[in-house]
Amino acid sequence: MTSPLELVVPLHDPNQSLRLRRFLLAALVYGVAIGLMGLYVVLGFMTLVGWQITTAAILAVNGVIYTVLRSGRNERLRDPSLTGVQMFCTCLLMALTMYQVDSARGALLLLYLVLLMFGVLRLRQWQFMALGLFALVCYAAAIAAVWQTRPWAVNMDVELLQLAAMATLVPCGGFFAGYVGGLRRKLRDRHIALQQAREQAHDLRVLDPLTAVSNRSRIIEFLEYEVARAARLEQPLSVIMLDLDRFKRINRQYGHPVGDEVLKRVAERLQGAMRSIDGLGRYGGEEFLVVLPDTPLAEASVFAERLRERVEGCRFASLPPTFKLSVSVGLAEFRHGDGVWSLIERARGAADHALDAGGGRIDATESR
């Protein structure tokens, strides 16, 4: 059931919720301005018609902005917060209000300056300076219009003083906007750096740092899930153990950096053959474990042959052209009552049989 708050401010989208909360805070200031103008009417500083016109304009502008924000159409725009639009409308509404008031404009002017301060949160320094200049022009135009139509309602000395005060506040606000913008950029950069650090920490936790495939703990965790799933749904599951033949000889003869190159290249070739549902991990040393969900032994045998061909087709820049890598492949299919380790051990046993038979071949004897 939708709560009353969510009818006004959607809670499912944090960004949109924040925009609407800021808008409603600004709308609250407008509400205070409307109430203060009502007091002006009572005190004789403003006509009732002037109050009605200004109030209608404020409600219409804010109603349109709220409708756009609430509908989500603002998210298609370059400025989804509609900050520029809201500040532009604030300047125009300020000019309308100043025109309708006969005297004591300073109190209402302060409220509109508070509304302009909302621009500090989103606008760049030059944008806020341009906004401040536009506000000065709007205020001056409103006073000039009053001077032309109701000269008795203008104390020019006071108005010039207020205009000068506004002109002083604009660069101060621009400086503050630049300062806040700098803080926001620093926070954004730190957030990005923190996110990258989290991703790196996650990679270190689940990926093998050399080959960039799943590490031992992650591939076993994946296999545990698939074993439980296969037992529950009675679906096929096969695993493949690949053991690079005579890999230690490569390390002894050509050095460990070359051995690392071989492992990385083999991992790339294996990864390129995986389906989206498969799991691939470095089980240890020169051993790779492949988990094949929803795959019976016959299909796994075909897939294993494809993997063997991909591995043995690898070429390495640091090794002689005549060098040929071979791999022993062991297959095991999930049986009722199998656990993770029994399944792995049967695949390893099959790989050992393949190696004992000369290597470079596939064995599934442990699954028969």
mmCIF file of C-alpha atoms in Angstrom:
data_model
loop_
_atom_site.group_PDB
_atom_site.id
_atom_site.type_symbol
_atom_site.label_atom_id
_atom_site.label_comp_id
_atom_site.label_asym_id
_atom_site.label_seq_id
_atom_site.Cartn_x
_atom_site.Cartn_y
_atom_site.Cartn_z
ATOM 1 C CA MET A 1 0.000 0.000 0.000
ATOM 2 C CA THR A 2 1.355 3.412 -0.993
ATOM 3 C CA SER A 3 2.017 5.731 1.955
ATOM 4 C CA PRO A 4 0.734 9.353 1.897
ATOM 5 C CA LEU A 5 4.345 10.585 1.831
ATOM 6 C CA GLU A 6 5.127 8.510 -1.263
ATOM 7 C CA LEU A 7 2.148 10.051 -3.054
ATOM 8 C CA VAL A 8 3.922 13.409 -2.776
ATOM 9 C CA VAL A 9 7.573 12.301 -2.857
ATOM 10 C CA PRO A 10 8.416 8.950 -4.531
ATOM 11 C CA LEU A 11 10.725 6.962 -2.264
ATOM 12 C CA HIS A 12 11.807 4.281 -4.768
ATOM 13 C CA ASP A 13 14.194 6.633 -6.600
ATOM 14 C CA PRO A 14 16.658 8.338 -4.207
ATOM 15 C CA ASN A 15 17.755 10.972 -6.741
ATOM 16 C CA GLN A 16 14.223 11.939 -7.703
ATOM 17 C CA SER A 17 13.182 11.916 -4.059
ATOM 18 C CA LEU A 18 16.001 14.332 -3.201
ATOM 19 C CA ARG A 19 15.000 16.689 -6.035
ATOM 20 C CA LEU A 20 11.398 16.764 -4.878
ATOM 21 C CA ARG A 21 12.384 17.328 -1.253
ATOM 22 C CA ARG A 22 14.505 20.326 -2.286
ATOM 23 C CA PHE A 23 11.628 21.638 -4.378
ATOM 24 C CA LEU A 24 9.177 21.270 -1.477
ATOM 25 C CA LEU A 25 11.601 23.111 0.803
ATOM 26 C CA ALA A 26 11.682 25.985 -1.698
ATOM 27 C CA ALA A 27 7.883 25.791 -1.988
ATOM 28 C CA LEU A 28 7.701 26.217 1.788
ATOM 29 C CA VAL A 29 9.607 29.510 1.463
ATOM 30 C CA TYR A 30 7.141 30.575 -1.230
ATOM 31 C CA GLY A 31 4.337 29.721 1.204
ATOM 32 C CA VAL A 32 5.913 31.987 3.812
ATOM 33 C CA ALA A 33 6.143 34.731 1.164
ATOM 34 C CA ILE A 34 2.437 34.336 0.337
ATOM 35 C CA GLY A 35 1.557 34.576 4.032
ATOM 36 C CA LEU A 36 3.754 37.642 4.480
ATOM 37 C CA MET A 37 2.118 39.281 1.463
ATOM 38 C CA GLY A 38 -1.240 38.638 3.128
ATOM 39 C CA LEU A 39 0.023 40.620 6.096
ATOM 40 C CA TYR A 40 1.079 43.355 3.659
ATOM 41 C CA VAL A 41 -2.531 43.469 2.420
ATOM 42 C CA VAL A 42 -3.818 43.818 5.986
ATOM 43 C CA LEU A 43 -1.322 46.610 6.718
ATOM 44 C CA GLY A 44 -2.133 48.394 3.477
ATOM 45 C CA PHE A 45 1.241 47.880 1.794
ATOM 46 C CA MET A 46 -0.297 45.781 -0.997
ATOM 47 C CA THR A 47 -3.692 45.574 -2.671
ATOM 48 C CA LEU A 48 -5.827 42.444 -2.470
ATOM 49 C CA VAL A 49 -5.812 42.174 -6.265
ATOM 50 C CA GLY A 50 -2.024 42.413 -6.275
ATOM 51 C CA TRP A 51 -1.858 39.627 -3.673
ATOM 52 C CA GLN A 52 -4.208 37.463 -5.732
ATOM 53 C CA ILE A 53 -2.220 37.979 -8.947
ATOM 54 C CA THR A 54 1.119 37.247 -7.282
ATOM 55 C CA THR A 55 -0.209 34.220 -5.386
ATOM 56 C CA ALA A 56 -1.762 32.784 -8.551
ATOM 57 C CA ALA A 57 1.545 33.204 -10.400
ATOM 58 C CA ILE A 58 3.506 31.518 -7.585
ATOM 59 C CA LEU A 59 1.086 28.588 -7.404
ATOM 60 C CA ALA A 60 1.004 28.165 -11.187
ATOM 61 C CA VAL A 61 4.795 28.176 -11.584
ATOM 62 C CA ASN A 62 5.379 25.793 -8.683
ATOM 63 C CA GLY A 63 2.527 23.553 -9.804
ATOM 64 C CA VAL A 64 4.051 23.148 -13.267
ATOM 65 C CA ILE A 65 7.528 22.458 -11.858
ATOM 66 C CA TYR A 66 6.176 19.906 -9.368
ATOM 67 C CA THR A 67 4.199 18.156 -12.111
ATOM 68 C CA VAL A 68 7.309 17.834 -14.277
ATOM 69 C CA LEU A 69 9.390 16.539 -11.357
ATOM 70 C CA ARG A 70 6.694 14.131 -10.170
ATOM 71 C CA SER A 71 6.154 12.730 -13.678
ATOM 72 C CA GLY A 72 9.864 11.976 -14.143
ATOM 73 C CA ARG A 73 10.100 13.903 -17.409
ATOM 74 C CA ASN A 74 12.840 16.023 -15.870
ATOM 75 C CA GLU A 75 15.196 13.012 -16.001
ATOM 76 C CA ARG A 76 15.421 13.377 -19.773
ATOM 77 C CA LEU A 77 16.842 16.887 -19.387
ATOM 78 C CA ARG A 78 20.450 17.955 -18.995
ATOM 79 C CA ASP A 79 19.544 19.554 -15.647
ATOM 80 C CA PRO A 80 17.124 17.043 -14.070
ATOM 81 C CA SER A 81 16.847 19.170 -10.920
ATOM 82 C CA LEU A 82 15.460 22.054 -13.020
ATOM 83 C CA THR A 83 17.648 24.374 -10.948
ATOM 84 C CA GLY A 84 18.139 26.900 -13.742
ATOM 85 C CA VAL A 85 14.424 26.962 -14.558
ATOM 86 C CA GLN A 86 13.444 27.380 -10.909
ATOM 87 C CA MET A 87 15.943 30.195 -10.363
ATOM 88 C CA PHE A 88 14.811 31.970 -13.550
ATOM 89 C CA CYS A 89 11.182 31.761 -12.398
ATOM 90 C CA THR A 90 12.185 33.008 -8.941
ATOM 91 C CA CYS A 91 13.659 36.157 -10.473
ATOM 92 C CA LEU A 92 10.496 36.803 -12.497
ATOM 93 C CA LEU A 93 8.232 36.162 -9.500
ATOM 94 C CA MET A 94 10.408 38.485 -7.420
ATOM 95 C CA ALA A 95 9.959 41.224 -10.026
ATOM 96 C CA LEU A 96 6.180 40.678 -10.055
ATOM 97 C CA THR A 97 6.020 40.819 -6.257
ATOM 98 C CA MET A 98 8.133 43.977 -6.058
ATOM 99 C CA TYR A 99 5.839 45.602 -8.604
ATOM 100 C CA GLN A 100 2.657 44.730 -6.682
ATOM 101 C CA VAL A 101 3.969 45.968 -3.309
ATOM 102 C CA ASP A 102 3.625 49.666 -2.573
ATOM 103 C CA SER A 103 6.239 49.927 0.182
ATOM 104 C CA ALA A 104 8.353 47.949 2.670
ATOM 105 C CA ARG A 105 9.727 45.731 -0.105
ATOM 106 C CA GLY A 106 12.835 44.811 1.850
ATOM 107 C CA ALA A 107 11.249 41.993 3.910
ATOM 108 C CA LEU A 108 9.888 40.202 0.841
ATOM 109 C CA LEU A 109 13.145 40.801 -0.998
ATOM 110 C CA LEU A 110 14.983 38.880 1.727
ATOM 111 C CA LEU A 111 12.747 35.834 1.176
ATOM 112 C CA TYR A 112 13.468 35.840 -2.542
ATOM 113 C CA LEU A 113 17.186 36.127 -1.855
ATOM 114 C CA VAL A 114 16.837 33.019 0.345
ATOM 115 C CA LEU A 115 15.271 31.225 -2.632
ATOM 116 C CA LEU A 116 18.157 32.297 -4.855
ATOM 117 C CA MET A 117 20.551 30.716 -2.349
ATOM 118 C CA PHE A 118 19.161 27.311 -3.384
ATOM 119 C CA GLY A 119 21.086 27.827 -6.615
ATOM 120 C CA VAL A 120 24.335 27.599 -4.652
ATOM 121 C CA LEU A 121 23.729 23.855 -4.243
ATOM 122 C CA ARG A 122 23.627 23.125 -7.977
ATOM 123 C CA LEU A 123 24.902 26.044 -10.067
ATOM 124 C CA ARG A 124 28.486 26.733 -11.055
ATOM 125 C CA GLN A 125 30.071 30.018 -10.041
ATOM 126 C CA TRP A 126 29.569 31.736 -13.401
ATOM 127 C CA GLN A 127 25.987 30.467 -13.590
ATOM 128 C CA PHE A 128 25.171 31.911 -10.181
ATOM 129 C CA MET A 129 26.799 35.222 -11.118
ATOM 130 C CA ALA A 130 24.687 35.354 -14.290
ATOM 131 C CA LEU A 131 21.596 34.523 -12.230
ATOM 132 C CA GLY A 132 22.429 37.286 -9.759
ATOM 133 C CA LEU A 133 22.852 39.785 -12.591
ATOM 134 C CA PHE A 134 19.470 38.738 -14.016
ATOM 135 C CA ALA A 135 17.890 39.179 -10.559
ATOM 136 C CA LEU A 136 19.327 42.705 -10.362
ATOM 137 C CA VAL A 137 17.904 43.535 -13.780
ATOM 138 C CA CYS A 138 14.487 42.122 -12.811
ATOM 139 C CA TYR A 139 14.421 44.105 -9.588
ATOM 140 C CA ALA A 140 15.501 47.299 -11.319
ATOM 141 C CA ALA A 141 12.881 46.760 -14.041
ATOM 142 C CA ALA A 142 10.151 46.240 -11.425
ATOM 143 C CA ILE A 143 11.081 49.431 -9.581
ATOM 144 C CA ALA A 144 11.232 51.338 -12.865
ATOM 145 C CA ALA A 145 7.746 50.057 -13.744
ATOM 146 C CA VAL A 146 6.406 51.182 -10.356
ATOM 147 C CA TRP A 147 8.081 54.564 -10.848
ATOM 148 C CA GLN A 148 6.278 54.944 -14.172
ATOM 149 C CA THR A 149 2.826 53.820 -12.968
ATOM 150 C CA ARG A 150 2.782 54.694 -9.237
ATOM 151 C CA PRO A 151 5.613 57.108 -8.484
ATOM 152 C CA TRP A 152 4.185 57.812 -5.037
ATOM 153 C CA ALA A 153 4.889 54.143 -4.104
ATOM 154 C CA VAL A 154 8.647 54.462 -4.629
ATOM 155 C CA ASN A 155 11.247 55.875 -2.282
ATOM 156 C CA MET A 156 14.072 55.967 -4.766
ATOM 157 C CA ASP A 157 16.787 56.446 -2.152
ATOM 158 C CA VAL A 158 15.677 53.282 -0.339
ATOM 159 C CA GLU A 159 15.303 51.323 -3.571
ATOM 160 C CA LEU A 160 18.765 52.324 -4.778
ATOM 161 C CA LEU A 161 20.183 51.299 -1.410
ATOM 162 C CA GLN A 162 18.479 47.889 -1.677
ATOM 163 C CA LEU A 163 19.709 47.510 -5.245
ATOM 164 C CA ALA A 164 23.250 48.300 -4.096
ATOM 165 C CA ALA A 165 22.923 45.738 -1.306
ATOM 166 C CA MET A 166 21.808 43.118 -3.833
ATOM 167 C CA ALA A 167 24.727 44.007 -6.096
ATOM 168 C CA THR A 168 27.057 43.423 -3.138
ATOM 169 C CA LEU A 169 25.501 40.076 -2.259
ATOM 170 C CA VAL A 170 25.688 38.665 -5.796
ATOM 171 C CA PRO A 171 29.512 38.309 -5.971
ATOM 172 C CA CYS A 172 29.511 36.988 -2.392
ATOM 173 C CA GLY A 173 26.977 34.358 -3.405
ATOM 174 C CA GLY A 174 28.991 33.593 -6.531
ATOM 175 C CA PHE A 175 32.127 33.046 -4.459
ATOM 176 C CA PHE A 176 30.199 30.768 -2.097
ATOM 177 C CA ALA A 177 28.713 28.874 -5.059
ATOM 178 C CA GLY A 178 32.225 28.302 -6.393
ATOM 179 C CA TYR A 179 33.381 27.077 -2.989
ATOM 180 C CA VAL A 180 30.429 24.690 -2.630
ATOM 181 C CA GLY A 181 30.942 23.491 -6.204
ATOM 182 C CA GLY A 182 34.579 22.726 -5.412
ATOM 183 C CA LEU A 183 33.534 20.727 -2.355
ATOM 184 C CA ARG A 184 30.976 18.821 -4.413
ATOM 185 C CA ARG A 185 33.593 17.960 -7.038
ATOM 186 C CA LYS A 186 36.006 16.753 -4.347
ATOM 187 C CA LEU A 187 33.289 14.629 -2.769
ATOM 188 C CA ARG A 188 32.397 13.195 -6.179
ATOM 189 C CA ASP A 189 36.040 12.352 -6.910
ATOM 190 C CA ARG A 190 36.410 10.720 -3.500
ATOM 191 C CA HIS A 191 33.214 8.760 -4.044
ATOM 192 C CA ILE A 192 34.515 7.504 -7.394
ATOM 193 C CA ALA A 193 37.853 6.569 -5.824
ATOM 194 C CA LEU A 194 36.051 4.762 -2.987
ATOM 195 C CA GLN A 195 33.865 2.884 -5.464
ATOM 196 C CA GLN A 196 36.930 1.831 -7.444
ATOM 197 C CA ALA A 197 38.633 0.685 -4.237
ATOM 198 C CA ARG A 198 35.565 -1.372 -3.346
ATOM 199 C CA GLU A 199 35.540 -2.963 -6.783
ATOM 200 C CA GLN A 200 39.246 -3.774 -6.482
ATOM 201 C CA ALA A 201 38.672 -5.275 -3.033
ATOM 202 C CA HIS A 202 35.823 -7.345 -4.444
ATOM 203 C CA ASP A 203 38.044 -8.528 -7.304
ATOM 204 C CA LEU A 204 40.775 -9.496 -4.851
ATOM 205 C CA ARG A 205 38.229 -11.482 -2.864
ATOM 206 C CA VAL A 206 36.744 -13.465 -5.765
ATOM 207 C CA LEU A 207 39.302 -13.338 -8.605
ATOM 208 C CA ASP A 208 42.664 -14.962 -9.063
ATOM 209 C CA PRO A 209 45.105 -12.015 -9.322
ATOM 210 C CA LEU A 210 47.218 -13.652 -12.036
ATOM 211 C CA THR A 211 44.626 -15.039 -14.433
ATOM 212 C CA ALA A 212 41.612 -12.807 -13.578
ATOM 213 C CA VAL A 213 39.283 -15.835 -13.457
ATOM 214 C CA SER A 214 37.532 -16.940 -10.259
ATOM 215 C CA ASN A 215 39.874 -17.972 -7.470
ATOM 216 C CA ARG A 216 39.637 -21.301 -5.662
ATOM 217 C CA SER A 217 37.223 -20.174 -2.949
ATOM 218 C CA ARG A 218 34.902 -18.457 -5.419
ATOM 219 C CA ILE A 219 34.687 -21.391 -7.859
ATOM 220 C CA ILE A 220 34.035 -23.790 -4.968
ATOM 221 C CA GLU A 221 31.319 -21.469 -3.676
ATOM 222 C CA PHE A 222 29.789 -21.477 -7.167
ATOM 223 C CA LEU A 223 30.000 -25.269 -7.325
ATOM 224 C CA GLU A 224 28.351 -25.598 -3.899
ATOM 225 C CA TYR A 225 25.399 -23.597 -5.175
ATOM 226 C CA GLU A 226 25.128 -25.656 -8.369
ATOM 227 C CA VAL A 227 25.411 -28.972 -6.506
ATOM 228 C CA ALA A 228 22.560 -27.947 -4.191
ATOM 229 C CA ARG A 229 20.538 -26.798 -7.186
ATOM 230 C CA ALA A 230 21.168 -30.005 -9.142
ATOM 231 C CA ALA A 231 20.142 -32.125 -6.134
ATOM 232 C CA ARG A 232 17.005 -30.085 -5.498
ATOM 233 C CA LEU A 233 15.796 -29.881 -9.111
ATOM 234 C CA GLU A 234 17.261 -33.222 -10.247
ATOM 235 C CA GLN A 235 19.070 -31.542 -13.115
ATOM 236 C CA PRO A 236 22.388 -32.617 -14.674
ATOM 237 C CA LEU A 237 25.660 -31.073 -13.611
ATOM 238 C CA SER A 238 29.184 -31.794 -14.831
ATOM 239 C CA VAL A 239 32.615 -30.541 -13.861
ATOM 240 C CA ILE A 240 35.866 -30.498 -15.805
ATOM 241 C CA MET A 241 39.346 -30.446 -14.295
ATOM 242 C CA LEU A 242 42.112 -29.256 -16.622
ATOM 243 C CA ASP A 243 45.721 -29.900 -15.584
ATOM 244 C CA LEU A 244 48.493 -28.473 -17.772
ATOM 245 C CA ASP A 245 50.935 -31.272 -18.585
ATOM 246 C CA ARG A 246 54.489 -30.949 -17.306
ATOM 247 C CA PHE A 247 53.944 -27.310 -16.357
ATOM 248 C CA LYS A 248 56.701 -27.351 -13.729
ATOM 249 C CA ARG A 249 59.168 -28.105 -16.519
ATOM 250 C CA ILE A 250 58.160 -24.812 -18.170
ATOM 251 C CA ASN A 251 58.940 -22.932 -14.955
ATOM 252 C CA ARG A 252 62.299 -24.664 -14.555
ATOM 253 C CA GLN A 253 63.391 -24.326 -18.173
ATOM 254 C CA TYR A 254 62.019 -20.902 -19.117
ATOM 255 C CA GLY A 255 61.408 -19.184 -15.771
ATOM 256 C CA HIS A 256 58.363 -18.317 -13.692
ATOM 257 C CA PRO A 257 57.462 -15.143 -15.669
ATOM 258 C CA VAL A 258 57.016 -17.323 -18.761
ATOM 259 C CA GLY A 259 54.976 -19.778 -16.699
ATOM 260 C CA ASP A 260 52.757 -16.889 -15.593
ATOM 261 C CA GLU A 261 52.304 -15.867 -19.227
ATOM 262 C CA VAL A 262 51.214 -19.412 -20.079
ATOM 263 C CA LEU A 263 48.654 -19.479 -17.261
ATOM 264 C CA LYS A 264 47.205 -16.107 -18.245
ATOM 265 C CA ARG A 265 46.948 -17.074 -21.900
ATOM 266 C CA VAL A 266 45.307 -20.404 -21.077
ATOM 267 C CA ALA A 267 42.795 -18.663 -18.793
ATOM 268 C CA GLU A 268 41.913 -16.223 -21.590
ATOM 269 C CA ARG A 269 41.353 -19.074 -24.046
ATOM 270 C CA LEU A 270 39.193 -20.985 -21.580
ATOM 271 C CA GLN A 271 37.185 -17.911 -20.628
ATOM 272 C CA GLY A 272 36.440 -17.259 -24.279
ATOM 273 C CA ALA A 273 34.666 -20.616 -24.565
ATOM 274 C CA MET A 274 32.461 -20.295 -21.474
ATOM 275 C CA ARG A 275 28.697 -19.879 -21.604
ATOM 276 C CA SER A 276 27.065 -17.247 -19.421
ATOM 277 C CA ILE A 277 25.865 -19.930 -16.982
ATOM 278 C CA ASP A 278 29.240 -21.704 -16.677
ATOM 279 C CA GLY A 279 31.846 -21.201 -14.001
ATOM 280 C CA LEU A 280 35.617 -21.107 -14.512
ATOM 281 C CA GLY A 281 38.213 -20.856 -11.782
ATOM 282 C CA ARG A 282 41.843 -21.483 -11.050
ATOM 283 C CA TYR A 283 41.746 -24.416 -8.676
ATOM 284 C CA GLY A 284 45.434 -24.368 -7.877
ATOM 285 C CA GLY A 285 48.854 -24.122 -9.532
ATOM 286 C CA GLU A 286 48.285 -25.214 -13.116
ATOM 287 C CA GLU A 287 44.790 -26.649 -12.528
ATOM 288 C CA PHE A 288 41.566 -25.061 -13.768
ATOM 289 C CA LEU A 289 38.079 -26.134 -12.712
ATOM 290 C CA VAL A 290 35.075 -25.699 -15.012
ATOM 291 C CA VAL A 291 31.511 -26.044 -13.692
ATOM 292 C CA LEU A 292 28.820 -26.821 -16.279
ATOM 293 C CA PRO A 293 25.254 -26.448 -14.947
ATOM 294 C CA ASP A 294 22.415 -28.227 -16.783
ATOM 295 C CA THR A 295 24.973 -30.282 -18.712
ATOM 296 C CA PRO A 296 25.029 -34.115 -18.818
ATOM 297 C CA LEU A 297 28.290 -36.013 -19.212
ATOM 298 C CA ALA A 298 27.907 -36.564 -22.975
ATOM 299 C CA GLU A 299 27.593 -32.840 -23.678
ATOM 300 C CA ALA A 300 30.364 -32.077 -21.194
ATOM 301 C CA SER A 301 32.672 -34.461 -23.104
ATOM 302 C CA VAL A 302 32.124 -32.522 -26.328
ATOM 303 C CA PHE A 303 32.725 -29.253 -24.498
ATOM 304 C CA ALA A 304 35.861 -30.644 -22.836
ATOM 305 C CA GLU A 305 37.287 -31.595 -26.224
ATOM 306 C CA ARG A 306 36.699 -28.042 -27.399
ATOM 307 C CA LEU A 307 38.535 -26.703 -24.351
ATOM 308 C CA ARG A 308 41.432 -29.106 -24.876
ATOM 309 C CA GLU A 309 41.802 -27.940 -28.482
ATOM 310 C CA ARG A 310 41.711 -24.288 -27.445
ATOM 311 C CA VAL A 311 44.413 -24.813 -24.821
ATOM 312 C CA GLU A 312 46.663 -26.853 -27.077
ATOM 313 C CA GLY A 313 46.223 -24.261 -29.825
ATOM 314 C CA CYS A 314 47.794 -21.539 -27.667
ATOM 315 C CA ARG A 315 50.946 -19.853 -28.927
ATOM 316 C CA PHE A 316 53.307 -17.892 -26.687
ATOM 317 C CA ALA A 317 55.660 -15.072 -27.648
ATOM 318 C CA SER A 318 58.199 -16.071 -24.973
ATOM 319 C CA LEU A 319 58.389 -19.719 -26.032
ATOM 320 C CA PRO A 320 59.929 -21.331 -29.127
ATOM 321 C CA PRO A 321 57.585 -21.793 -32.126
ATOM 322 C CA THR A 322 58.049 -25.543 -31.777
ATOM 323 C CA PHE A 323 56.733 -25.537 -28.209
ATOM 324 C CA LYS A 324 53.403 -27.346 -27.882
ATOM 325 C CA LEU A 325 51.327 -27.156 -24.735
ATOM 326 C CA SER A 326 49.168 -30.127 -23.795
ATOM 327 C CA VAL A 327 46.538 -30.577 -21.117
ATOM 328 C CA SER A 328 45.027 -33.531 -19.282
ATOM 329 C CA VAL A 329 41.278 -33.222 -18.838
ATOM 330 C CA GLY A 330 39.157 -35.047 -16.283
ATOM 331 C CA LEU A 331 35.359 -35.219 -16.352
ATOM 332 C CA ALA A 332 32.851 -36.003 -13.616
ATOM 333 C CA GLU A 333 29.065 -35.888 -13.585
ATOM 334 C CA PHE A 334 26.987 -35.189 -10.491
ATOM 335 C CA ARG A 335 25.405 -38.276 -8.926
ATOM 336 C CA HIS A 336 22.731 -38.414 -6.283
ATOM 337 C CA GLY A 337 24.444 -38.125 -2.909
ATOM 338 C CA ASP A 338 27.522 -36.381 -4.323
ATOM 339 C CA GLY A 339 29.079 -33.555 -2.360
ATOM 340 C CA VAL A 340 31.276 -30.787 -3.709
ATOM 341 C CA TRP A 341 34.542 -32.451 -2.735
ATOM 342 C CA SER A 342 33.619 -35.918 -3.949
ATOM 343 C CA LEU A 343 32.684 -34.433 -7.321
ATOM 344 C CA ILE A 344 35.954 -32.512 -7.529
ATOM 345 C CA GLU A 345 38.009 -35.531 -6.490
ATOM 346 C CA ARG A 346 36.426 -37.677 -9.181
ATOM 347 C CA ALA A 347 37.264 -35.027 -11.786
ATOM 348 C CA ARG A 348 40.837 -34.795 -10.465
ATOM 349 C CA GLY A 349 41.165 -38.561 -10.495
ATOM 350 C CA ALA A 350 40.058 -38.634 -14.131
ATOM 351 C CA ALA A 351 42.606 -35.918 -14.977
ATOM 352 C CA ASP A 352 45.316 -37.982 -13.254
ATOM 353 C CA HIS A 353 44.325 -41.013 -15.350
ATOM 354 C CA ALA A 354 44.617 -38.880 -18.491
ATOM 355 C CA LEU A 355 48.084 -37.723 -17.425
ATOM 356 C CA ASP A 356 49.191 -41.279 -16.574
ATOM 357 C CA ALA A 357 48.086 -42.312 -20.052
ATOM 358 C CA GLY A 358 50.475 -39.789 -21.591
ATOM 359 C CA GLY A 359 48.578 -36.511 -21.211
ATOM 360 C CA GLY A 360 46.910 -34.413 -23.852
ATOM 361 C CA ARG A 361 43.662 -36.366 -23.604
ATOM 362 C CA ILE A 362 40.262 -36.533 -21.892
ATOM 363 C CA ASP A 363 39.237 -39.087 -19.291
ATOM 364 C CA ALA A 364 35.870 -39.719 -17.672
ATOM 365 C CA THR A 365 36.541 -43.110 -16.069
ATOM 366 C CA GLU A 366 35.703 -41.806 -12.584
ATOM 367 C CA SER A 367 32.140 -41.098 -13.734
ATOM 368 C CA ARG A 368 31.453 -44.603 -15.044
#
